[in-house]
PDB file of N, CA and C in Angstrom:
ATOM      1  N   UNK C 286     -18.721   4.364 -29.359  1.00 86.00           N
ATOM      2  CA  UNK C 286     -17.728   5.382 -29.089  1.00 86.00           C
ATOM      3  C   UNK C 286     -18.381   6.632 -28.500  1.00 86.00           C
ATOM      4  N   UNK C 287     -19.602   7.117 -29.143  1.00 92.00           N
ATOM      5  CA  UNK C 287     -20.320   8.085 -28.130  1.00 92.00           C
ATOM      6  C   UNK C 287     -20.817   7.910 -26.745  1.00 92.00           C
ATOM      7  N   UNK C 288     -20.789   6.819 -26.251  1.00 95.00           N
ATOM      8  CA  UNK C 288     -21.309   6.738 -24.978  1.00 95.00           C
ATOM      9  C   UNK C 288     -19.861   6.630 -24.042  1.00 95.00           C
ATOM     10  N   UNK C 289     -18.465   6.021 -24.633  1.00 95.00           N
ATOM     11  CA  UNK C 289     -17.495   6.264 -23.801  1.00 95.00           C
ATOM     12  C   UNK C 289     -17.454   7.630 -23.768  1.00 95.00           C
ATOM     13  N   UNK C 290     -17.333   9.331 -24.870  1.00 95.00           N
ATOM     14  CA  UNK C 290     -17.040  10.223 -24.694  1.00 95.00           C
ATOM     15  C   UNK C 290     -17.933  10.357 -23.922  1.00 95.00           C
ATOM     16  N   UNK C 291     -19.614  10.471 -23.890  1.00 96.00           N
ATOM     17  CA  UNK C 291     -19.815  10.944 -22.761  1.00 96.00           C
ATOM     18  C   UNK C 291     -19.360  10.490 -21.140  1.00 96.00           C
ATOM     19  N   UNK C 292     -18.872   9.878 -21.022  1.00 95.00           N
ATOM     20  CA  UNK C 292     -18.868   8.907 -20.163  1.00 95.00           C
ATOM     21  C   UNK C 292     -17.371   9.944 -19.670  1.00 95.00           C
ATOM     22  N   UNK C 293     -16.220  10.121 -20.720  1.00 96.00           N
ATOM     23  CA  UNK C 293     -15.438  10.960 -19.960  1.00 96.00           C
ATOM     24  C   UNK C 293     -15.992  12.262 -19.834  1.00 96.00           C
ATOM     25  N   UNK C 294     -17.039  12.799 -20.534  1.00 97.00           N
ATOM     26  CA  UNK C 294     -17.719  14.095 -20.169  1.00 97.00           C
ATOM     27  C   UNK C 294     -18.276  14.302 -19.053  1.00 97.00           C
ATOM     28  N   UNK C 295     -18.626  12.787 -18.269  1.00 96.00           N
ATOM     29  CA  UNK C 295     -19.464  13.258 -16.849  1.00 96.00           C
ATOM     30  C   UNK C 295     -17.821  12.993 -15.931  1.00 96.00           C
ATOM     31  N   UNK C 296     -17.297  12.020 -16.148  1.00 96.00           N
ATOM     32  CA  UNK C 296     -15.719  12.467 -15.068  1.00 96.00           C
ATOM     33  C   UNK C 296     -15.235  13.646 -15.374  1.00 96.00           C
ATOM     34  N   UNK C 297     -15.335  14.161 -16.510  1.00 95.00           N
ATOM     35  CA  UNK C 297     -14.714  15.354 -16.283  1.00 95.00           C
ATOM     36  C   UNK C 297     -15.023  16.918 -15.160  1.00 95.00           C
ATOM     37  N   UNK C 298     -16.630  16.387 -15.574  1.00 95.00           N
ATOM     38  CA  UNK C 298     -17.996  17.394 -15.035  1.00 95.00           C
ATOM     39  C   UNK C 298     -17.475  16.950 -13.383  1.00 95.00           C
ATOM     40  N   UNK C 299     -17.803  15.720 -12.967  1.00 94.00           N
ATOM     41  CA  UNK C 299     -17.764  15.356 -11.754  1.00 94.00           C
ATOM     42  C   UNK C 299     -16.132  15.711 -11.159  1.00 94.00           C
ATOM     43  N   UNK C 300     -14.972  15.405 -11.505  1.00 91.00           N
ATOM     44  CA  UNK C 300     -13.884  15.865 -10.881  1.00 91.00           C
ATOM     45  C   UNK C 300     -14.269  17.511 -10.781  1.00 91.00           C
ATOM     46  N   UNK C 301     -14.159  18.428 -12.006  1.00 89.00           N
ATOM     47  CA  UNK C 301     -14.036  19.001 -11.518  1.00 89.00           C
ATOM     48  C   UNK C 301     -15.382  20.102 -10.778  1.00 89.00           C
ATOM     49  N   UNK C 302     -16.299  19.247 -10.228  1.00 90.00           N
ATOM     50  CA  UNK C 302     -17.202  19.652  -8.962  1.00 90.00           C
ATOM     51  C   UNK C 302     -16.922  19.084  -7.781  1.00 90.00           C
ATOM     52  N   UNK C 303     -15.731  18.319  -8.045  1.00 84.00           N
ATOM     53  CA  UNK C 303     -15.146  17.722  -6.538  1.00 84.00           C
ATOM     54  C   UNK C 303     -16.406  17.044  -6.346  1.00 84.00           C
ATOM     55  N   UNK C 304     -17.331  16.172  -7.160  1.00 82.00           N
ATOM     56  CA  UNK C 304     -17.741  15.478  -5.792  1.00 82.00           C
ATOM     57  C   UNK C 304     -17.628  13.647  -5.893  1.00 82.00           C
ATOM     58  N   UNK C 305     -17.457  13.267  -4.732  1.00 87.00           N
ATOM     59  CA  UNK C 305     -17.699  11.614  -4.634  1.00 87.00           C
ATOM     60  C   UNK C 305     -16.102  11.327  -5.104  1.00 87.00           C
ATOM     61  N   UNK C 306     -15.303  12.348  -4.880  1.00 84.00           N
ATOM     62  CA  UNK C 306     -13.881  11.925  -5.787  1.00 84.00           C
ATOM     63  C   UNK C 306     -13.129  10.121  -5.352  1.00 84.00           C
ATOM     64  N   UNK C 307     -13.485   9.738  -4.252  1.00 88.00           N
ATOM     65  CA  UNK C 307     -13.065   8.590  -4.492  1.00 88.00           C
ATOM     66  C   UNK C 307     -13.428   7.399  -5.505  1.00 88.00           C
ATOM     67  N   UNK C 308     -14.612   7.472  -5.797  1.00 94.00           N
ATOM     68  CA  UNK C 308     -15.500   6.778  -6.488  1.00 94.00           C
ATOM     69  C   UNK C 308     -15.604   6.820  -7.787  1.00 94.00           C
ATOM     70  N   UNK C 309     -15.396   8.486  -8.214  1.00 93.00           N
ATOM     71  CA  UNK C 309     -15.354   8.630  -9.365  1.00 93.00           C
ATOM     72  C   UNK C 309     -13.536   8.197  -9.820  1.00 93.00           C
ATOM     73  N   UNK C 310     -12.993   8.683  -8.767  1.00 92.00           N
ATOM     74  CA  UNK C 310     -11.512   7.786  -9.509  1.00 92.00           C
ATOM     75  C   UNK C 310     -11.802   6.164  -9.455  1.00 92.00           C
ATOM     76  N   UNK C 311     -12.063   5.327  -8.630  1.00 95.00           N
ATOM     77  CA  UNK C 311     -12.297   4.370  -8.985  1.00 95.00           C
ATOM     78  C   UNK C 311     -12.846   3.261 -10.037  1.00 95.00           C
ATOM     79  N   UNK C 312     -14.063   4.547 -10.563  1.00 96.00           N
ATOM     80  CA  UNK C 312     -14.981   4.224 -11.652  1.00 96.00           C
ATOM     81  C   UNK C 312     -13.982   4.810 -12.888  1.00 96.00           C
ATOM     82  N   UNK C 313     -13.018   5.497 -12.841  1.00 96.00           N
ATOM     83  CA  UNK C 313     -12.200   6.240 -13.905  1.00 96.00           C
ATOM     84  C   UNK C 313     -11.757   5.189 -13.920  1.00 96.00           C
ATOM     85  N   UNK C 314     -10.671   4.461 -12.695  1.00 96.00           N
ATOM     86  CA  UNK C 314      -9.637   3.064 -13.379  1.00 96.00           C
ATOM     87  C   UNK C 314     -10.708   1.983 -13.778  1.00 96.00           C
ATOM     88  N   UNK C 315     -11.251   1.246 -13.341  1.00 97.00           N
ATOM     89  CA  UNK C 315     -12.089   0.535 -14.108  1.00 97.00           C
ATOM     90  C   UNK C 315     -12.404   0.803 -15.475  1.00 97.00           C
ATOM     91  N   UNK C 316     -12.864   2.151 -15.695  1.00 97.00           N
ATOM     92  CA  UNK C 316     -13.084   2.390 -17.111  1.00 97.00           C
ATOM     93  C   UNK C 316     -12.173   2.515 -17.980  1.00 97.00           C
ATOM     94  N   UNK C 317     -10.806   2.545 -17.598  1.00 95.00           N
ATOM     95  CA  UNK C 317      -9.599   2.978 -18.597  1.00 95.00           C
ATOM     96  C   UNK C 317      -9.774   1.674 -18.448  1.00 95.00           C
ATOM     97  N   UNK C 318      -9.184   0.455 -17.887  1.00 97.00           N
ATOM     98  CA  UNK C 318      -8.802  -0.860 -17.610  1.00 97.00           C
ATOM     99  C   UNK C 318      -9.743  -1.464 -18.929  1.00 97.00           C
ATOM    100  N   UNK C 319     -10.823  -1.150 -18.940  1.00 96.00           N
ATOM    101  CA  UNK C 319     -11.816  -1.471 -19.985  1.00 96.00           C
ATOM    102  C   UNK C 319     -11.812  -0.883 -21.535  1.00 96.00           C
ATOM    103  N   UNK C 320     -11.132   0.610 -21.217  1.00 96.00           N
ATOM    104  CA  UNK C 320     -11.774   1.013 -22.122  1.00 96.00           C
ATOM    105  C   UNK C 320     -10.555   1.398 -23.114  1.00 96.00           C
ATOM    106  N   UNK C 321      -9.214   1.518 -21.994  1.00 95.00           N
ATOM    107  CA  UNK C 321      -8.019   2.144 -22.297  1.00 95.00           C
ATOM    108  C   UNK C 321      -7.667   2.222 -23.820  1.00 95.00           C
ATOM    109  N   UNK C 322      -7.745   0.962 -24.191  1.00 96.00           N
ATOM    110  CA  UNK C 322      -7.142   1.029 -25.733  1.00 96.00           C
ATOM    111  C   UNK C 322      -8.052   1.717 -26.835  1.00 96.00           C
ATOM    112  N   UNK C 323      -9.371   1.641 -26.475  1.00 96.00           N
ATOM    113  CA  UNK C 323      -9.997   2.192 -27.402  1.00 96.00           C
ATOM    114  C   UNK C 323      -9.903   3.945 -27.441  1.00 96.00           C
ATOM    115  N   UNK C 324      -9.709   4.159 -26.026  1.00 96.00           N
ATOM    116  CA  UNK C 324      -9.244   5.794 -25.822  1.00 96.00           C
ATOM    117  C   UNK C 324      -7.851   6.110 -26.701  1.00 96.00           C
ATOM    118  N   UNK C 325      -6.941   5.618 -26.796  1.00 95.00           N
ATOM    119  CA  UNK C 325      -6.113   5.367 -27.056  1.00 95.00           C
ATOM    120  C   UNK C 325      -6.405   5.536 -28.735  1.00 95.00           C
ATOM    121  N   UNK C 326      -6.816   4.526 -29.243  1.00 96.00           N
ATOM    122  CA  UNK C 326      -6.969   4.456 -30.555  1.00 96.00           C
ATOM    123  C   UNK C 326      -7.701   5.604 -31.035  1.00 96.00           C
ATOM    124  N   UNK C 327      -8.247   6.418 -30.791  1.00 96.00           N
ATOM    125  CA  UNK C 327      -9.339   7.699 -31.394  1.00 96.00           C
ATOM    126  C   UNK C 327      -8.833   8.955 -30.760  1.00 96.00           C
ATOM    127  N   UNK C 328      -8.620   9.778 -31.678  1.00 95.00           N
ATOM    128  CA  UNK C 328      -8.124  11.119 -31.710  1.00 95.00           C
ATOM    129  C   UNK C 328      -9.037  11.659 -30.651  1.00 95.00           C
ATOM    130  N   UNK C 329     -10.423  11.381 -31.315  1.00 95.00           N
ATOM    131  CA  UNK C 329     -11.614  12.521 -30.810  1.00 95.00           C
ATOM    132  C   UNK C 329     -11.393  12.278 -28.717  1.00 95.00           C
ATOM    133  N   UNK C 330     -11.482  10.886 -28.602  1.00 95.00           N
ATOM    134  CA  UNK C 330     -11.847  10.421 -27.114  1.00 95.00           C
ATOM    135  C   UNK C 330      -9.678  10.966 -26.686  1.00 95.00           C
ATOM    136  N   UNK C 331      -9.185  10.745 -27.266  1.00 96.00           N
ATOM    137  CA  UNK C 331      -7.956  11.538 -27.166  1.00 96.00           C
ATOM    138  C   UNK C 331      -7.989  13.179 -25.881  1.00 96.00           C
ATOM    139  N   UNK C 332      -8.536  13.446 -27.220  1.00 96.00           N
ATOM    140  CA  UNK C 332      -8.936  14.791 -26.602  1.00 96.00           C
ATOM    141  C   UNK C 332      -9.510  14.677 -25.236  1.00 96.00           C
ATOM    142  N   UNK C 333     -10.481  14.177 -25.183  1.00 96.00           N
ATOM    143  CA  UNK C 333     -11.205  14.407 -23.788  1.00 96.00           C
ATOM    144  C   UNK C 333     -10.485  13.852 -22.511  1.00 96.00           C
ATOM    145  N   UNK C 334      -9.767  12.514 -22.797  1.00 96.00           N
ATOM    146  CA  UNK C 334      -8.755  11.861 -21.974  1.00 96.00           C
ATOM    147  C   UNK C 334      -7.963  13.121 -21.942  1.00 96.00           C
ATOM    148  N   UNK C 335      -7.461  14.120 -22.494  1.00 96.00           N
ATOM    149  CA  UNK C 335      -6.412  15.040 -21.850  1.00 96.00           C
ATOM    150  C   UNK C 335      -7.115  15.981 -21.268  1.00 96.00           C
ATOM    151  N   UNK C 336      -8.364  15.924 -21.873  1.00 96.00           N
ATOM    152  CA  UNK C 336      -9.307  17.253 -20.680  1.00 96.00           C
ATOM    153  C   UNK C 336      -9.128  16.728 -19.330  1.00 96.00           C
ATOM    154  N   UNK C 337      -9.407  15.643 -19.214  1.00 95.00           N
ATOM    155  CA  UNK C 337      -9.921  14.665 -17.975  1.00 95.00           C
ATOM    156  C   UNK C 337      -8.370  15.314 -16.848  1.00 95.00           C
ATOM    157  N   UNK C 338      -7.435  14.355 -17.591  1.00 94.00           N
ATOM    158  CA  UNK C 338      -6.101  14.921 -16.976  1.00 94.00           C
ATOM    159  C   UNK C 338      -5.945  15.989 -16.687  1.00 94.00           C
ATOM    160  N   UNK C 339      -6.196  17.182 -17.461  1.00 94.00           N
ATOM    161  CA  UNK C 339      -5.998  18.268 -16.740  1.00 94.00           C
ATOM    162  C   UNK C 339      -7.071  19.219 -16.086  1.00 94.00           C
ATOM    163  N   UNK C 340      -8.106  18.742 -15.250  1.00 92.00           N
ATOM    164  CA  UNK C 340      -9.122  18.855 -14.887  1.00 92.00           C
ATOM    165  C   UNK C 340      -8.379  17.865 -12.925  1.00 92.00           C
ATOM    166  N   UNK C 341      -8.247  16.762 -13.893  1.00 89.00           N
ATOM    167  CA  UNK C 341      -7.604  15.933 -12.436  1.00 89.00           C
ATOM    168  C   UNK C 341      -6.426  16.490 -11.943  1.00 89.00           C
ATOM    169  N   UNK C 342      -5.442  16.836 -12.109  1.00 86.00           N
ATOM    170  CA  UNK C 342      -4.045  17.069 -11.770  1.00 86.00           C
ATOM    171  C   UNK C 342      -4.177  18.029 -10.670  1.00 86.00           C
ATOM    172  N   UNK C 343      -4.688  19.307 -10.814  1.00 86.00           N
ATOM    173  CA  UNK C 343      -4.747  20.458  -9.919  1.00 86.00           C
ATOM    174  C   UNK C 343      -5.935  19.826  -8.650  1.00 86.00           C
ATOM    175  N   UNK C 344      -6.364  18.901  -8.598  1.00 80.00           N
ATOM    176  CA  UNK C 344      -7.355  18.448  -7.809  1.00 80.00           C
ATOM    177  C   UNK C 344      -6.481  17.263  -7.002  1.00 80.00           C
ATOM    178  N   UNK C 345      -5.784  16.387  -7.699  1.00 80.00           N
ATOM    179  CA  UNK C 345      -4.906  15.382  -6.752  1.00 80.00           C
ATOM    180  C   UNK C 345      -3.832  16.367  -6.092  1.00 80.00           C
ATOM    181  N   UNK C 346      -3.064  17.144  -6.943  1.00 84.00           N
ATOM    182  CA  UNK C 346      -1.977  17.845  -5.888  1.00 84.00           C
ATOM    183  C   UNK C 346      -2.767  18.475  -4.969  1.00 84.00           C
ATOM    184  N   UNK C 347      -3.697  18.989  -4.695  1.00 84.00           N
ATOM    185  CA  UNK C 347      -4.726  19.815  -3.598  1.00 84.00           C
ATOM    186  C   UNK C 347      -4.781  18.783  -3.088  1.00 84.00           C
ATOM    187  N   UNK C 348      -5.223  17.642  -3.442  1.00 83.00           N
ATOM    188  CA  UNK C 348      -5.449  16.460  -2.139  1.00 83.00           C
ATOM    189  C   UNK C 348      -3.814  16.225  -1.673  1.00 83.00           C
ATOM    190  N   UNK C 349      -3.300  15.786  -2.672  1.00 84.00           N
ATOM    191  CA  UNK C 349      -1.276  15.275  -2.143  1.00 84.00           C
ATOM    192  C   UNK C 349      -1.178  16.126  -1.003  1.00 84.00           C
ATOM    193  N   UNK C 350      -0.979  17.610  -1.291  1.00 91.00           N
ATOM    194  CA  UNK C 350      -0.750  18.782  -0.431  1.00 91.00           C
ATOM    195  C   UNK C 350      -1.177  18.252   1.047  1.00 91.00           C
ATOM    196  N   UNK C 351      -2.603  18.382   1.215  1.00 88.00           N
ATOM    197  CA  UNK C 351      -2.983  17.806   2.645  1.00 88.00           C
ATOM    198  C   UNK C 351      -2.841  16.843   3.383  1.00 88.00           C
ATOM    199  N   UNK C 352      -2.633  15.395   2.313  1.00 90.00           N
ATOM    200  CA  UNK C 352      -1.713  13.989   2.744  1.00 90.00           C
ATOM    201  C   UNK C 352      -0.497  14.735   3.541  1.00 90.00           C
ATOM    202  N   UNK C 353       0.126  15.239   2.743  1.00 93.00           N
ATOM    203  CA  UNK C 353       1.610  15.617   3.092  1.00 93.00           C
ATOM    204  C   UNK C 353       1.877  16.823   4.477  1.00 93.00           C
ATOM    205  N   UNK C 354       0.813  17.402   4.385  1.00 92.00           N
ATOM    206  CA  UNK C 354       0.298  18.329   5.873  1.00 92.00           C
ATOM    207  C   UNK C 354       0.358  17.749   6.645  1.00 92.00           C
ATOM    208  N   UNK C 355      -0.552  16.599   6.660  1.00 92.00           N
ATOM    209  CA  UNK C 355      -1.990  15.140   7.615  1.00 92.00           C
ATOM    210  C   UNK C 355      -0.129  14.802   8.246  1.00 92.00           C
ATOM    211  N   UNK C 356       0.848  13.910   7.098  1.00 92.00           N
ATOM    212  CA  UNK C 356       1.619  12.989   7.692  1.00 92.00           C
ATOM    213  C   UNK C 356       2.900  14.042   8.517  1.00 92.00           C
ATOM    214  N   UNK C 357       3.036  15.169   8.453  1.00 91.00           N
ATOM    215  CA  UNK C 357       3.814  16.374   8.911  1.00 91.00           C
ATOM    216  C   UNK C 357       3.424  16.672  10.624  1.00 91.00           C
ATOM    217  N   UNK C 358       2.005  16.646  10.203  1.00 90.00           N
ATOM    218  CA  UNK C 358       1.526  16.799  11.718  1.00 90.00           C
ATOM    219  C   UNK C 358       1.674  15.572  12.640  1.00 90.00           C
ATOM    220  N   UNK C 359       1.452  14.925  12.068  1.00 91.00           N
ATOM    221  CA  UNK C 359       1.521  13.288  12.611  1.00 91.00           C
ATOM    222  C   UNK C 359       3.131  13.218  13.153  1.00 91.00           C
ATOM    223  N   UNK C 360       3.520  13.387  12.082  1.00 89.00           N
ATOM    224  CA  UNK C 360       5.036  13.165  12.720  1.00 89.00           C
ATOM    225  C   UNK C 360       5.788  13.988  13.689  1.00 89.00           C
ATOM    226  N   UNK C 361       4.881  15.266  13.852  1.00 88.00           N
ATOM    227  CA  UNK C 361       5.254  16.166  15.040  1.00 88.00           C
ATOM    228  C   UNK C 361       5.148  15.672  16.110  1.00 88.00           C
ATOM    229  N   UNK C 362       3.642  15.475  15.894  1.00 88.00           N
ATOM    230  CA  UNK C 362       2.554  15.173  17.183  1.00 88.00           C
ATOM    231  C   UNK C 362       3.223  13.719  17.703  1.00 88.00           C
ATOM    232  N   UNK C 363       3.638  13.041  16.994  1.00 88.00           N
ATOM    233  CA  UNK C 363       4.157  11.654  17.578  1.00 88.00           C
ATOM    234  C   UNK C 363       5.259  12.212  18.606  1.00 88.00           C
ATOM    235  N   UNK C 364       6.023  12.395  17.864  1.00 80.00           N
ATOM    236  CA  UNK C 364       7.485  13.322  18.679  1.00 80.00           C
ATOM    237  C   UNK C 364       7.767  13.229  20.160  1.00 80.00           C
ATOM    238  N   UNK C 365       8.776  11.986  20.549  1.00 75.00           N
ATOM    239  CA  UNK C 365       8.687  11.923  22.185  1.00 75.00           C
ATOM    240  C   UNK C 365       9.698  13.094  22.819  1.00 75.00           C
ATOM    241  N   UNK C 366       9.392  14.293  22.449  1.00 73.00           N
ATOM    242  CA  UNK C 366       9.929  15.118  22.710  1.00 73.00           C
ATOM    243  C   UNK C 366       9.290  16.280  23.304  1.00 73.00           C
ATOM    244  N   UNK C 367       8.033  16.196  22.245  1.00 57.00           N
ATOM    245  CA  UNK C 367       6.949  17.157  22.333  1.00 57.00           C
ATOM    246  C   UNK C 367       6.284  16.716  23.832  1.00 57.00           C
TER     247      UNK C 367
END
């Protein structure tokens, strides 16, 4: 059980330094997929699973935001009008 908390201690560290974010989400689902229920079952790893979340949230809507820019422009720029 100490090596999963650390384990959400470095996703937490790593989201929020922004770096490698694809990878580290990737390595996040894998690890819930694995690890989910035991997070689940323990108060303590509880906790850190909601750090994690709210560490992630303000970092995906910053990414959503620019998806939603990216496909705005796109759909201008397509525009057989323009």
């Amino acid at each position: 059980m100490h090596f999963i908390e650390l384990l959400l201690d470095y996703f937490i560290h790593e989201t929020s330094c922004r770096n490698d974010y694809e990878f580290i989400q990737a390595v996040i689902r894998l690890f819930l997929k694995i690890h989910g229920e035991t997070v689940r079952c323990h108060t303590q790893l509880q906790a850190k699973a909601k750090e994690l979340l709210e560490v992630h949230s303000p970092t995906w809507q910053r990414i959503d935001k620019m998806f939603r820019s990216t496909r705005c422009m796109v759909s201008f720029f397509s525009n057989p009008q323009f």
